[in-house]
Amino acid sequence: MSQIGIGIVGGGYMGKAHAVAMAAVGPVFNTRLRPRLEMVAATSAESAERHRAALGFASATADWRALVDDPRVEAVVIASPQDTHRAIAEAALALGKPVFCEKPLAETVDDARAMVRDAEAAGTVNMIGFNYIRTPASQFARRLLAEGAIGRVTWFRGEHAEDFLADPAAAFSWRCEGAANGNLGDLAPHPINAALALMGPIAGVMAEIERVHDTRPGGRVTNDDHAQIMCRFESGVMGHIYSSRIATGRKMGYAYEIHGTEGAIRFDQEDQNALWLYRAEGPEAERGFRKILIGPAHPDYQPFCLGPGHGTGYQDQIIIEAKDFLTAIDTGEALWPTFRDGLAVSEVIEAVRASAASGRWEAVTQA
Amino acid sequence: MSQIGIGIVGGGYMGKAHAVAMAAVGPVFNTRLRPRLEMVAATSAESAERHRAALGFASATADWRALVDDPRVEAVVIASPQDTHRAIAEAALALGKPVFCEKPLAETVDDARAMVRDAEAAGTVNMIGFNYIRTPASQFARRLLAEGAIGRVTWFRGEHAEDFLADPAAAFSWRCEGAANGNLGDLAPHPINAALALMGPIAGVMAEIERVHDTRPGGRVTNDDHAQIMCRFESGVMGHIYSSRIATGRKMGYAYEIHGTEGAIRFDQEDQNALWLYRAEGPEAERGFRKILIGPAHPDYQPFCLGPGHGTGYQDQIIIEAKDFLTAIDTGEALWPTFRDGLAVSEVIEAVRASAASGRWEAVTQA
Amino acid sequence: MSQIGIGIVGGGYMGKAHAVAMAAVGPVFNTRLRPRLEMVAATSAESAERHRAALGFASATADWRALVDDPRVEAVVIASPQDTHRAIAEAALALGKPVFCEKPLAETVDDARAMVRDAEAAGTVNMIGFNYIRTPASQFARRLLAEGAIGRVTWFRGEHAEDFLADPAAAFSWRCEGAANGNLGDLAPHPINAALALMGPIAGVMAEIERVHDTRPGGRVTNDDHAQIMCRFESGVMGHIYSSRIATGRKMGYAYEIHGTEGAIRFDQEDQNALWLYRAEGPEAERGFRKILIGPAHPDYQPFCLGPGHGTGYQDQIIIEAKDFLTAIDTGEALWPTFRDGLAVSEVIEAVRASAASGRWEAVTQA
Amino acid sequence: MSQIGIGIVGGGYMGKAHAVAMAAVGPVFNTRLRPRLEMVAATSAESAERHRAALGFASATADWRALVDDPRVEAVVIASPQDTHRAIAEAALALGKPVFCEKPLAETVDDARAMVRDAEAAGTVNMIGFNYIRTPASQFARRLLAEGAIGRVTWFRGEHAEDFLADPAAAFSWRCEGAANGNLGDLAPHPINAALALMGPIAGVMAEIERVHDTRPGGRVTNDDHAQIMCRFESGVMGHIYSSRIATGRKMGYAYEIHGTEGAIRFDQEDQNALWLYRAEGPEAERGFRKILIGPAHPDYQPFCLGPGHGTGYQDQIIIEAKDFLTAIDTGEALWPTFRDGLAVSEVIEAVRASAASGRWEAVTQA
C-alpha cells in the first residue's frame, strides 16, 4: 500500500465533500493507494487556512498554482468555480498530475474541448465529477440497461428539479447571474449526464430555456430558472429532459423513467436507495414495479454496509468517486467518466442553447 | 322527482359504463331527474339485444337513428366510434335532445367545430366525456389552482401512459390503424384536457409523434404509439405533455405535476384517491408533500361514502358525469365540460400534428 | 333473467350503499337475477319515505316487520343497528327469505350463535357484510395465500385504524356508548375477519382494550377507543391485530402484512387498488416488493373496467357483495362469507374481552 | 485542535464502520478533538494485521488487553461479540479511558448492570452504539415528540424486521445459537431502544418469543427467530414492538408509527431520509401525512450536505456517533445514549423473556 498526496482547489461545499471522501475512502474500499490530504487552496489565505484546519490538510494556500506546483501534491481535485477549471486542469496536466474536476467540465464548450485535448495529449488520468450517476442504484440501472433487462428502450424521461430559488422573494446572489450559474449551467449537466450514461449519445435537441423571475431582492437576474429539452438519441429513441431550480417542493429531484419493450425502470434520487424495476414477464396478475432496495448485490454498496436496505447517502457518492480516481491512478487505466464525458454534456448544452435561440431542432456537434 | 328516458349509442366498454352510471346515479346523488334506460343501439340487432338484456334497457336497435328519433328517448349518450359522433349528435340536437358525447368529440377538428356550432345554435345541453378530470382528486386540484393555493404557476407536466400495446408481439387490431385510434387520437385527449382544465388555454406547441412498432403480427401499423408535446399556455407558463400506449408497466398513468411560487401539486391516477400537495409555508423542517386522502371534504365524494380514504373508482367517475348531465338537463344550465371543451382538445391536437410535421412551434388556432 | 324484490332495513350509510349496489349490480355483473328495490324500512315514517324517494324504492315503512312480511320483498338486507339484527334475521329466515346482514352479525355472541343456528336450520341463503375483504386486491391476496405463493406463512399483522374520534374535542355521540358502538364492536370485526379470511381460525388471544378519552364534550364515554390483540392461529402462526378509532391521520387504515418462507404480502386499503407482493426468487439484485396494480386479471375487477389500474372504490365492494348474494340466491348455494363467518368474528371478540379482563391468554371458543 | 488515539476492539462489520467513522468525522463535523486510528484488536494476529492494513490503523494486536493498556490508545471502541463487552469496558474504565460500546451493552442484564455501575463510578465517558436512532430523521422525530408536535401520544408501534434468515434453507451459523445471537438478543434491542428514546420508560410487557425454524442445514437452531411485545409505557401509553430475522422482503425494517391527539409520525428506515408527519390542523381538505425530506433544517444533517433531500446513509449514522463520542470526551459531559440507556434496553429484554415464559404481563425492573 502506498500513499498519494492530494491537493484540493476549493474548500467550500464540494471541496469539503472531496476532503471527507479522501479521508474515508481508504478504510471503506481498502484501496491500494491511500490519499494524504496535502494541501487546500481557497480564494484567500484566511479561508484556505480555515479549510485546512477544518478538513485536516497539511497545508493551505491562496494560490492554486502553488498547490498544483507543490511536489507533495501528486493529484489534484478541482472544486472551484467553473471559470477556473481549465487553467487549473491544464497546469496540473502539464505536470503529469492526475486531475479530478468537478462538473461541469468548463464554462464554455471551447474550454471543455481544450481540456479534453490537453488531457488526452498528456495521457494522464482525468475524471469528471458526476456524482449522482454513481449511486449504487444508478450504477445498477446502467447495468440493467446494458444487459437488455428491459428489452429495446422506447422512451427516456429525465429531470433534475430542486427548489432553492423557487421563492420569488429569495435574495439575489451569485447564482442569479452568469450562464454557468444558471439552471442550465449548474443543474442541467446532471440529468444530461444521466441521459448519456443510461442511453448513449444524443443526436439532436429541441429546447426551451426560461427565466421566470426577472428580478429578486437585491438585483436583476440574468440567467435561467428552468429548461426543457426534447431529445433524440443516436439509438433513435425519443426523450425528454427537464431541469429546474424553481421546482417548489422538489429537494433532490434527480429522476428518470425508462420504458423498454420488455420492462421499465423508474428512479428518484429523493429515495436514492431504491430502484423500481418492472419486467413484462410471469403471470399478468403478478406483474408490477418492484421496489428494489439497494444492497450488497448492487455496485459499490457492500464496502459501505453488509446489510441491504441500510442505505448510502450523498457523501458516499463522493467516496465512490474518490475510489475510482485512486483506482485509475493506481492502475493507469482511465475510468468512466473522463473529461470526454464532461465534454459530451457541454456539447449537448451548447445545442440546447442553439435550439432555444432558433426555435428549431439542433444537432449535437461532437468534437 | 321526474324521469327521463336515456338512449345510449354503443353498448361496449363505454356504453356499459354509461348504462351502469345511469342505473346508479339516482340513488347515489339523489338526483331530481331520474334516468330510465330506454334504448341501446349497437352495430347489429344481435349485439344490441345482448347489451339490452345485460344492461337492463327497455329496447334495442341496430339503427342509431331509430334510437335518436324514438320519443321515449329524451336524452342521448354517444359511446360509439369517433367517426359516428357528429352525425348522431347533429340528429339528436336537431330534435332538441340533450347529448352527452364520449371523448374525443369528433374524428376531425372540422367535425368538432361543426358539432359545437350546431350544439350552440340549438341551445341544447351538450357535454363531452372526459372522465378522468372528474375524479374528486382532480376536481380538488382544479379548485386549489383556482384559489391560488400554490401561488403563481410556473410549470406543468402532464402525461397519460398505458402499456396495452407495449409488447411488440401484441397482435394487430383496429387500434393499430386510423389516426383516431392511435395514441394521439385515443389517449392524448385526456392529458390535453387535463392541461386545459387545470391551466387554461394552450397558445402553442412543439411536438413529436412517433410510431415505434411498424408492424405487428397480423398487419402493418399506420398510427402512432406515443407523442410528446412542449407547450406554452396563454398564461405564459411552460409545460410538457406526454402520452403513450407503449409505456411498459404503466397501467393508468394519467398523471400531472404542477409547480407554483407557493406550492406544488402532484397526482397519479394509478392512486386516484390521493392528491399530493406541497405548501411553501411553516417551518422549513416541517415542509413536505402531503398525501391527502380524498374524502367528504372534496368535490363529489360524499355521495359515494361518508368516510375519507374509503375510495372511489373508475365507474364512479362515470356516475359523476351522469349526475352533471342530468343536472344540466334539469336546470337548463350548461355544465363543464361542453362540446366546446372537446373542441379545444381537438384544436390542440391539430396543432400537435402540424408541429410534428413542420418541426417548429405551431400556434393553436381557436375557433 | 328474472327479478327479485329487495327489502332493505335501514336507509342510512349502509342502507344507501346497499340500495345503490342493488341498482347497479345487474348491469355491472350481468346477473341472472335482477334486483327490484321494493321497500325500505327506517325508524320513522318520515325518514323511511325520504330514503324511499332518494334511493328509488317502491315503498317505505317505519316497521321492519311489515317489510319482512311483505310478499313483494323476496330477500332482506339488514343495515340497521346491531341490536336489531337477530330479530329481523329470524323473522326473515322463518319465512324462508334470504338474508344479507351487515357486520357485525349481532350485538352478543349468544345472539350470533342463535342466528347461525336459525339460518342453518332454515337452509336459507344467509350472508354477512364484510366488504373490505371483498376488494379485488384482498380477494387476490386470499388466492395467493391459498396457492402457497409465499410459502409457509410465519407472521400476520393486521389493523384497522381510523381517526374519526382522534380529536379529544370531538363531541359525544351514540358512538361513545355501548360496547357494540365502540372500537372493538364496530371496527375490530373488519381486521379480525381479514385475519380469519386470510389465515384461518384463531386458537387464542392475548389482548388489551383501552379507552383513552374518558369524557367528551356532551358526555362520558363508556366504550373503547382502541385495542390490540396478540393471536395464535390454529395453523400455529403468530400474529397481531390492532384496531383504533383514534389513529390520527389514518382514514381507512385497513391494512395487513403477511410473511412467508417464500414471500410476503402487504396491503393498505388507503390504496386499495394495489397489492404488494414479494417473492423470494430470481437474482437477489432484482428482488423487491412489487406494487401490483389491480386489473382484469384479478377477482371481480373486470366487470367494472377492462383496463388495469383504473380502480374500484368503496361502493364497488358493496356491488360485489350484492352480486354474490344474488348468485347464492339464484344457485341455492351458500357463498362465503355466511353468518357462520360472522359468528367466528364474534367468538374472537368474546375471547378478546375475556383476555383483556383476565390479563392472560384466552382460547377462542367455537360453537 | 488536539488529537486522540483510538483503539477499536473488533475489525469486522462494526469495527470497520467505526474505523471509517473515525477517519471521516473530523472533516465532516470539524470536531475539536481529532481521532487517530491507533490500534485494532482482533481474534488472531493475522486478522488483526489484515484489519490494520485495510482500515489504516497504526498497529494491531490479537490481545484486546494490550490495546486497552497501550498508552497511545486514549479511547476505546468495543465492536467485538457481546460476551466480551463487560471485561473490555471494565478494563478501559479502570484506566479512566472513555469507552464506546456497541449494542447490546452486554450478554446478560447482570453484566449490563455491572458495566453501568463501573462506568458511573469511574465518572468516565461511556456511550452505547444505537445507530439507527441517530439518523437525522429519527433525531427529528424525537424533537417533534419532545415539543409536543403531535399532542398527547396515544399509541406506539415499533418494529425491526429483516429477512436474513427467512429462507429455511439458509445454513446454520453462529447466528443460530446463543440467546445473544438470536433475534431478541441481536435485533430487538434496536426497536426497544427506539421505543425508549421516543416514548420514555416501559413499565411492563406481555410478550411472545418464537423459533420458527428448528433446524437448518448444518445444525439445530437454539435461539429465536422473531418476537412480539405488547407494552405499557410509564406515561400510560399502550404500544407494540415486533422484531424478526425472518421477515421475508424486509431488508431494514426499522420502523415506527406514533399516534397523538394532534398528529402522527411514521418512519421506515428503508427510506431513512424521509419522515412522515401528520398534523391535525388547517382545513380538513388539505390534511395529510407530509413526506418530509430530511435536510439542513434537521439534526446532524448539514455537515454531510447543504442540500435537503440529498440523503445520508448507514455509514453516516456511525460518523454521528463518533462525533458525539468525541464531543463528550472533549467537553467531559455525558452524551445520550450512555451505558445506562443500554441497560434500560437489557432490562426490557429481561422482562420480555420473563413474560414469554410466564404467559403474563411482567413489570420491567429498573436498577
mmCIF file of C-alpha atoms in Angstrom, chain A residues 152 154-155 157 159 161 163 166-168 206-210 212-213 226-232 236-240 242 244 246-251 257-264 266 268 270 278-280 284 287 289 358-361, chain B residues 152 154-155 157 159 161 163 166-168 206-210 212-213 226-232 236-240 242 244 246-251 257-264 266 268 270 278-280 284 287 289 358-361:
data_model
loop_
_atom_site.group_PDB
_atom_site.id
_atom_site.type_symbol
_atom_site.label_atom_id
_atom_site.label_comp_id
_atom_site.label_asym_id
_atom_site.label_seq_id
_atom_site.Cartn_x
_atom_site.Cartn_y
_atom_site.Cartn_z
ATOM 1 C CA ARG A 152 -35.315 -2.380 -26.539
ATOM 2 C CA THR A 154 -38.513 3.175 -26.346
ATOM 3 C CA TRP A 155 -38.633 6.266 -24.140
ATOM 4 C CA ARG A 157 -37.526 10.934 -19.369
ATOM 5 C CA GLU A 159 -35.140 15.504 -14.737
ATOM 6 C CA ALA A 161 -35.610 19.552 -10.103
ATOM 7 C CA ASP A 163 -36.458 24.451 -5.345
ATOM 8 C CA ALA A 166 -38.490 28.785 -6.084
ATOM 9 C CA ASP A 167 -39.410 31.577 -3.744
ATOM 10 C CA PRO A 168 -39.567 34.836 -5.764
ATOM 11 C CA MET A 206 -35.362 20.922 -29.332
ATOM 12 C CA ALA A 207 -35.329 23.077 -26.231
ATOM 13 C CA GLU A 208 -36.781 25.917 -24.254
ATOM 14 C CA ILE A 209 -34.850 27.899 -21.663
ATOM 15 C CA GLU A 210 -36.724 30.254 -19.402
ATOM 16 C CA VAL A 212 -39.316 33.015 -14.655
ATOM 17 C CA HIS A 213 -38.240 35.549 -12.056
ATOM 18 C CA HIS A 226 -35.588 26.144 -15.782
ATOM 19 C CA ALA A 227 -35.310 24.463 -19.157
ATOM 20 C CA GLN A 228 -36.899 21.608 -21.031
ATOM 21 C CA ILE A 229 -35.351 19.555 -23.786
ATOM 22 C CA MET A 230 -36.950 17.177 -26.245
ATOM 23 C CA CYS A 231 -34.167 14.952 -27.458
ATOM 24 C CA ARG A 232 -33.451 12.225 -29.953
ATOM 25 C CA GLY A 236 -33.263 6.522 -32.378
ATOM 26 C CA VAL A 237 -35.080 6.712 -29.064
ATOM 27 C CA MET A 238 -37.130 9.790 -28.196
ATOM 28 C CA GLY A 239 -36.672 11.503 -24.839
ATOM 29 C CA HIS A 240 -37.287 14.488 -22.630
ATOM 30 C CA TYR A 242 -36.190 18.875 -17.598
ATOM 31 C CA SER A 244 -35.282 23.472 -12.667
ATOM 32 C CA ILE A 246 -37.712 26.683 -9.013
ATOM 33 C CA ALA A 247 -39.492 23.343 -8.661
ATOM 34 C CA THR A 248 -41.266 24.058 -5.403
ATOM 35 C CA GLY A 249 -41.268 21.032 -3.135
ATOM 36 C CA ARG A 250 -38.591 19.145 -5.005
ATOM 37 C CA LYS A 251 -35.398 18.927 -2.991
ATOM 38 C CA GLU A 257 -38.019 6.720 -16.095
ATOM 39 C CA ILE A 258 -37.171 4.491 -18.991
ATOM 40 C CA HIS A 259 -39.593 2.339 -20.950
ATOM 41 C CA GLY A 260 -38.499 -0.688 -22.908
ATOM 42 C CA THR A 261 -40.241 -3.392 -24.851
ATOM 43 C CA GLU A 262 -39.761 -5.863 -22.006
ATOM 44 C CA GLY A 263 -39.751 -3.721 -18.916
ATOM 45 C CA ALA A 264 -39.254 -0.336 -17.365
ATOM 46 C CA ARG A 266 -38.002 4.294 -12.524
ATOM 47 C CA ASP A 268 -35.918 9.238 -7.992
ATOM 48 C CA GLU A 270 -35.089 11.624 -3.256
ATOM 49 C CA TYR A 278 -40.847 -3.669 -14.000
ATOM 50 C CA ARG A 279 -40.403 -6.818 -16.021
ATOM 51 C CA ALA A 280 -43.046 -7.839 -18.524
ATOM 52 C CA GLU A 284 -50.180 -10.745 -15.701
ATOM 53 C CA ARG A 287 -46.728 -8.025 -12.597
ATOM 54 C CA PHE A 289 -42.981 -2.360 -10.445
ATOM 55 C CA SER A 358 -33.561 29.190 -33.149
ATOM 56 C CA GLY A 359 -36.842 27.607 -32.130
ATOM 57 C CA ARG A 360 -35.825 24.531 -34.114
ATOM 58 C CA TRP A 361 -34.241 21.169 -33.672
ATOM 59 C CA ARG B 152 -48.383 31.698 -9.496
ATOM 60 C CA THR B 154 -44.507 28.136 -13.178
ATOM 61 C CA TRP B 155 -44.512 24.663 -14.726
ATOM 62 C CA ARG B 157 -46.152 18.408 -16.744
ATOM 63 C CA GLU B 159 -48.987 12.525 -19.096
ATOM 64 C CA ALA B 161 -49.178 6.454 -20.192
ATOM 65 C CA ASP B 163 -48.931 -0.219 -21.867
ATOM 66 C CA ALA B 166 -46.101 -2.170 -25.265
ATOM 67 C CA ASP B 167 -45.434 -5.727 -26.272
ATOM 68 C CA PRO B 168 -44.195 -5.742 -29.895
ATOM 69 C CA MET B 206 -43.802 21.953 -30.364
ATOM 70 C CA ALA B 207 -44.345 18.233 -30.746
ATOM 71 C CA GLU B 208 -43.080 14.860 -31.790
ATOM 72 C CA ILE B 209 -45.298 11.969 -32.787
ATOM 73 C CA GLU B 210 -43.792 8.553 -33.209
ATOM 74 C CA VAL B 212 -42.219 2.711 -32.580
ATOM 75 C CA HIS B 213 -43.566 -0.600 -33.807
ATOM 76 C CA HIS B 226 -46.553 7.820 -28.387
ATOM 77 C CA ALA B 227 -46.132 11.564 -28.611
ATOM 78 C CA GLN B 228 -44.549 14.366 -26.638
ATOM 79 C CA ILE B 229 -45.581 17.999 -26.645
ATOM 80 C CA MET B 230 -43.766 21.031 -25.318
ATOM 81 C CA CYS B 231 -46.408 23.663 -24.808
ATOM 82 C CA ARG B 232 -46.813 27.279 -23.868
ATOM 83 C CA GLY B 236 -47.261 32.312 -20.271
ATOM 84 C CA VAL B 237 -46.434 29.132 -18.379
ATOM 85 C CA MET B 238 -44.242 26.482 -19.994
ATOM 86 C CA GLY B 239 -45.330 22.864 -19.990
ATOM 87 C CA HIS B 240 -44.901 19.350 -21.300
ATOM 88 C CA TYR B 242 -46.644 13.020 -22.952
ATOM 89 C CA SER B 244 -48.129 6.646 -24.779
ATOM 90 C CA ILE B 246 -46.352 1.502 -25.107
ATOM 91 C CA ALA B 247 -45.320 2.654 -21.631
ATOM 92 C CA THR B 248 -44.422 -0.735 -20.204
ATOM 93 C CA GLY B 249 -45.556 -1.080 -16.616
ATOM 94 C CA ARG B 250 -47.865 1.910 -16.654
ATOM 95 C CA LYS B 251 -51.478 0.842 -16.429
ATOM 96 C CA GLU B 257 -47.283 17.755 -11.531
ATOM 97 C CA ILE B 258 -47.629 21.487 -11.256
ATOM 98 C CA HIS B 259 -45.137 23.861 -9.677
ATOM 99 C CA GLY B 260 -46.123 27.254 -8.345
ATOM 100 C CA THR B 261 -44.349 30.023 -6.493
ATOM 101 C CA GLU B 262 -46.010 28.976 -3.235
ATOM 102 C CA GLY B 263 -46.525 25.281 -3.603
ATOM 103 C CA ALA B 264 -46.892 22.287 -5.855
ATOM 104 C CA ARG B 266 -48.681 16.016 -7.838
ATOM 105 C CA ASP B 268 -51.144 9.968 -10.467
ATOM 106 C CA GLU B 270 -52.856 4.894 -10.500
ATOM 107 C CA TYR B 278 -46.853 20.936 -1.043
ATOM 108 C CA ARG B 279 -47.210 24.345 0.544
ATOM 109 C CA ALA B 280 -44.167 26.561 0.960
ATOM 110 C CA GLU B 284 -38.672 24.549 6.705
ATOM 111 C CA ARG B 287 -42.373 21.085 4.904
ATOM 112 C CA PHE B 289 -45.610 16.925 0.099
ATOM 113 C CA SER B 358 -43.100 21.172 -39.574
ATOM 114 C CA GLY B 359 -40.531 20.612 -36.854
ATOM 115 C CA ARG B 360 -41.428 24.035 -35.467
ATOM 116 C CA TRP B 361 -43.596 25.641 -32.888
#
